[in-house]
């Protein structure tokens, strides 16, 4: 599996991630890191396109929330999907991208290509690790920077984990409204703290700079959860634009009987009003 992409896994390089031809992701860990012997983990993904109707049938979200998300995407709000491991972030990003108009040019950037977006004007970019042939790394940061020269209408970054969060937020804030990304966190509030940490630590910036960049770049955080094997949307939150500190306003939350209910309205209507005029 590893040799197919000119990579090696051995004592000198005991951890490796690869993507198979069918899109499955493989993580391999061998001794001395894996104490009890080699460990191979394979994540297989759906081959068919998941639809919003599937999540509605599973009660993972509500029809009112779907309509609201459709408005956000069409009005070009910048969205960030957060959640824990295997909470469905990539799948949900696929679904949100389905609301993007066909005439818009969409560029996706991933560390390992997992997104399955059905869009006629799509450019897919994937980072590259160095290999035995001497090819150098091409990072997420490199891909974000080059994507800005490709005339994108929207940019989707599959996931941010470090300093590339700065480049992603900058792209959102420099004429690419309607862009999206995902990140690991236990709640919407935790996602804000993680983004601040990624921007500050990965770029040697002050916290105030990170806070201002996040506030001016991201409009909504969509948080997903996983409980007893079931994935569901647990909340949609708006980032306040008129506060010095980063604060979230709840728009949809899980209420009684584990039902998703609307509890607030859009405060930042600038993009929405502009969309209605157009």
Coordinates of C-alpha atoms in Angstrom, one line a residue:
X1 CA 0.0 0.0 0.0
X2 CA 2.8 2.4 0.9
X3 CA 5.1 1.6 -2.0
X4 CA 2.3 2.5 -4.6
X5 CA 2.9 6.2 -3.8
X6 CA 6.7 5.9 -3.4
X7 CA 6.7 6.1 0.4
X8 CA 8.4 3.9 3.0
X9 CA 7.4 2.7 6.4
X10 CA 10.2 1.3 8.5
X11 CA 12.1 1.8 11.8
X12 CA 13.4 5.1 10.5
X13 CA 10.0 6.3 9.3
X14 CA 7.5 4.3 11.6
X15 CA 4.4 6.4 10.9
X16 CA 2.8 6.9 7.5
X17 CA -0.6 8.0 6.1
X18 CA -1.6 7.1 2.5
X19 CA -4.7 7.3 0.4
X20 CA -5.8 4.3 -1.7
X21 CA -7.2 4.4 -5.2
X22 CA -10.8 4.0 -3.9
X23 CA -10.3 7.0 -1.6
X24 CA -9.8 5.0 1.6
X25 CA -7.3 6.4 4.1
X26 CA -4.7 4.2 5.6
X27 CA -2.6 4.9 8.7
X28 CA 0.3 2.6 9.4
X29 CA 2.3 2.5 12.6
X30 CA 5.2 0.0 13.1
X31 CA 7.8 -0.7 15.8
X32 CA 9.4 0.9 17.7
X33 CA 6.5 3.4 17.9
X34 CA 3.9 0.6 17.9
X35 CA 5.1 -1.4 21.0
X36 CA 3.0 -4.6 20.4
X37 CA 3.6 -4.9 16.6
X38 CA 2.5 -3.2 13.4
X39 CA -0.9 -1.5 13.4
X40 CA -2.9 -0.7 10.2
X41 CA -6.1 1.4 10.3
X42 CA -8.2 1.8 7.2
X43 CA -11.0 4.3 7.0
X44 CA -13.4 3.6 4.1
X45 CA -15.8 6.2 2.8
X46 CA -19.2 6.1 1.1
X47 CA -18.9 5.8 -2.7
X48 CA -22.3 7.3 -3.3
X49 CA -23.2 11.0 -2.6
X50 CA -25.0 11.5 0.7
X51 CA -28.0 13.9 0.5
X52 CA -29.5 16.2 3.0
X53 CA -32.7 14.1 2.8
X54 CA -30.7 11.2 4.3
X55 CA -29.8 13.3 7.4
X56 CA -33.4 14.5 7.7
X57 CA -34.6 10.9 7.8
X58 CA -32.0 10.1 10.5
X59 CA -33.2 13.1 12.5
X60 CA -29.6 14.5 12.4
X61 CA -30.9 17.9 11.5
X62 CA -34.2 19.7 10.8
X63 CA -35.8 21.0 7.6
X64 CA -35.7 24.5 9.0
X65 CA -32.0 24.2 9.7
X66 CA -31.4 22.9 6.1
X67 CA -33.2 25.9 4.7
X68 CA -31.2 28.2 6.9
X69 CA -27.9 26.6 5.8
X70 CA -28.9 26.9 2.2
X71 CA -29.5 30.6 2.7
X72 CA -26.1 31.0 4.4
X73 CA -24.2 29.3 1.5
X74 CA -26.1 31.1 -1.3
X75 CA -25.6 34.5 0.5
X76 CA -21.8 33.7 0.7
X77 CA -21.3 33.7 4.4
X78 CA -18.0 32.1 5.5
X79 CA -18.7 28.9 7.4
X80 CA -16.6 26.8 9.7
X81 CA -17.6 23.2 10.6
X82 CA -16.3 21.9 13.9
X83 CA -16.6 18.6 15.7
X84 CA -14.8 15.6 17.2
X85 CA -13.2 12.7 15.4
X86 CA -15.7 10.9 13.0
X87 CA -18.4 13.4 13.8
X88 CA -19.1 13.8 10.0
X89 CA -17.3 17.1 9.3
X90 CA -16.1 16.1 5.8
X91 CA -19.5 14.6 4.9
X92 CA -21.3 17.8 6.0
X93 CA -18.9 19.9 4.0
X94 CA -19.9 17.9 1.0
X95 CA -23.5 18.6 1.6
X96 CA -23.0 22.4 2.2
X97 CA -21.0 22.6 -1.1
X98 CA -24.1 21.2 -2.9
X99 CA -25.7 24.5 -2.4
X100 CA -23.0 26.4 -4.2
X101 CA -24.2 27.8 -7.6
X102 CA -22.8 25.9 -10.6
X103 CA -21.4 29.0 -12.3
X104 CA -19.0 29.7 -9.4
X105 CA -15.4 28.4 -9.5
X106 CA -14.7 26.2 -6.5
X107 CA -11.3 25.1 -5.3
X108 CA -10.8 22.4 -2.6
X109 CA -7.6 21.9 -0.6
X110 CA -7.0 18.8 1.5
X111 CA -4.2 16.9 3.1
X112 CA -5.8 13.7 1.9
X113 CA -8.5 14.0 -0.8
X114 CA -11.8 12.9 0.9
X115 CA -14.3 15.4 -0.3
X116 CA -16.8 14.1 -2.9
X117 CA -18.3 17.3 -4.2
X118 CA -20.5 17.1 -7.3
X119 CA -19.8 20.5 -8.9
X120 CA -19.2 21.3 -12.6
X121 CA -16.6 24.0 -11.9
X122 CA -14.3 22.2 -9.4
X123 CA -10.5 22.2 -9.0
X124 CA -9.2 19.7 -6.4
X125 CA -5.8 20.2 -4.8
X126 CA -4.1 17.8 -2.4
X127 CA -0.9 18.3 -0.3
X128 CA 2.1 16.1 -0.9
X129 CA 4.6 14.6 1.5
X130 CA 8.2 14.1 0.6
X131 CA 9.0 10.6 -0.8
X132 CA 12.0 8.3 -1.5
X133 CA 12.5 9.9 -4.9
X134 CA 13.4 13.2 -3.3
X135 CA 10.3 15.1 -4.0
X136 CA 9.8 17.9 -1.5
X137 CA 6.7 18.6 0.6
X138 CA 3.8 20.7 -0.7
X139 CA 1.9 21.8 2.3
X140 CA -1.7 23.0 2.9
X141 CA -0.2 26.5 3.2
X142 CA 1.4 26.3 -0.2
X143 CA -1.8 25.1 -1.8
X144 CA -3.8 27.9 -0.2
X145 CA -1.4 30.5 -1.5
X146 CA -1.4 29.1 -5.0
X147 CA -5.2 28.8 -5.1
X148 CA -5.5 32.6 -4.7
X149 CA -3.8 32.8 -8.2
X150 CA -6.4 30.5 -9.7
X151 CA -9.3 32.9 -9.8
X152 CA -11.5 31.1 -7.2
X153 CA -14.9 32.3 -6.3
X154 CA -14.8 30.1 -3.1
X155 CA -12.1 28.1 -1.4
X156 CA -12.8 25.0 0.7
X157 CA -10.0 23.8 3.0
X158 CA -10.8 20.3 4.1
X159 CA -9.3 20.7 7.6
X160 CA -6.9 23.1 9.4
X161 CA -4.6 21.8 12.1
X162 CA -1.9 24.4 12.5
X163 CA -0.4 27.6 11.1
X164 CA -2.3 27.2 7.8
X165 CA -5.3 28.5 9.7
X166 CA -3.9 32.0 9.2
X167 CA -3.8 31.5 5.4
X168 CA -7.3 30.1 5.3
X169 CA -8.7 33.0 7.4
X170 CA -6.8 35.5 5.2
X171 CA -8.3 34.0 2.1
X172 CA -11.8 34.3 3.6
X173 CA -11.1 37.9 4.3
X174 CA -9.7 39.0 1.0
X175 CA -12.6 38.7 -1.5
X176 CA -13.4 35.0 -1.3
X177 CA -16.7 35.2 0.6
X178 CA -18.6 31.9 0.9
X179 CA -15.5 29.8 1.7
X180 CA -15.6 26.9 4.2
X181 CA -13.3 24.8 6.3
X182 CA -13.4 22.3 9.2
X183 CA -11.5 21.7 12.5
X184 CA -11.5 19.4 15.5
X185 CA -13.1 20.7 18.7
X186 CA -15.6 19.6 21.4
X187 CA -17.8 22.7 21.0
X188 CA -18.1 25.9 19.1
X189 CA -16.4 27.8 21.9
X190 CA -13.6 25.4 21.9
X191 CA -13.2 25.8 18.2
X192 CA -12.7 29.5 18.6
X193 CA -9.9 28.9 21.2
X194 CA -8.2 26.3 18.9
X195 CA -8.3 28.7 16.0
X196 CA -6.7 31.4 18.1
X197 CA -4.0 29.0 19.2
X198 CA -3.3 27.8 15.7
X199 CA -3.0 31.4 14.3
X200 CA -0.8 32.6 17.3
X201 CA 1.5 29.6 17.7
X202 CA 1.8 28.8 14.0
X203 CA 2.6 32.4 12.9
X204 CA 4.2 34.0 16.0
X205 CA 1.4 36.6 16.2
X206 CA -0.3 38.4 19.1
X207 CA -3.6 37.0 20.3
X208 CA -5.3 40.3 19.5
X209 CA -4.3 39.9 15.9
X210 CA -5.7 36.4 15.8
X211 CA -9.0 37.5 17.4
X212 CA -9.5 40.3 14.9
X213 CA -8.7 38.0 12.0
X214 CA -11.2 35.4 13.1
X215 CA -13.9 37.9 13.8
X216 CA -13.6 39.5 10.3
X217 CA -13.3 36.2 8.5
X218 CA -15.7 33.6 9.8
X219 CA -19.5 34.3 10.0
X220 CA -20.9 31.1 11.4
X221 CA -19.6 28.0 13.2
X222 CA -21.6 24.7 12.6
X223 CA -20.8 22.2 15.3
X224 CA -21.4 18.4 14.8
X225 CA -21.4 15.7 17.5
X226 CA -21.3 12.0 17.7
X227 CA -23.0 9.9 20.4
X228 CA -23.4 6.1 20.5
X229 CA -22.4 5.9 16.8
X230 CA -24.9 8.5 15.6
X231 CA -23.8 11.7 14.1
X232 CA -25.9 14.9 14.3
X233 CA -25.8 18.7 14.1
X234 CA -25.7 20.0 17.6
X235 CA -25.6 23.7 17.0
X236 CA -25.3 26.7 14.5
X237 CA -23.6 29.7 16.0
X238 CA -23.1 33.2 14.7
X239 CA -19.8 35.1 15.6
X240 CA -20.5 38.5 16.9
X241 CA -19.0 41.2 14.8
X242 CA -19.4 44.1 17.2
X243 CA -17.7 42.7 20.2
X244 CA -14.0 43.1 21.1
X245 CA -14.0 39.5 22.5
X246 CA -15.0 36.5 20.4
X247 CA -18.5 35.5 21.3
X248 CA -21.0 33.2 19.8
X249 CA -24.7 33.7 19.4
X250 CA -26.8 30.6 19.2
X251 CA -29.1 30.3 16.2
X252 CA -29.9 26.6 16.3
X253 CA -29.3 24.3 19.3
X254 CA -30.4 20.8 20.5
X255 CA -33.4 21.4 22.7
X256 CA -35.7 19.1 24.6
X257 CA -36.1 15.5 23.4
X258 CA -32.9 16.0 21.5
X259 CA -34.6 18.1 18.8
X260 CA -32.8 20.8 16.8
X261 CA -34.7 24.1 17.4
X262 CA -34.2 27.7 16.3
X263 CA -33.4 30.1 19.1
X264 CA -32.1 33.2 17.3
X265 CA -32.0 35.2 14.1
X266 CA -29.2 36.6 11.9
X267 CA -27.6 39.7 13.3
X268 CA -25.0 40.3 10.5
X269 CA -27.4 40.8 7.6
X270 CA -25.0 42.6 5.3
X271 CA -24.3 39.7 3.0
X272 CA -27.8 38.4 3.2
X273 CA -29.3 41.8 2.2
X274 CA -26.7 42.1 -0.6
X275 CA -27.7 38.6 -1.8
X276 CA -31.4 39.4 -1.8
X277 CA -30.8 42.5 -3.9
X278 CA -28.8 40.5 -6.5

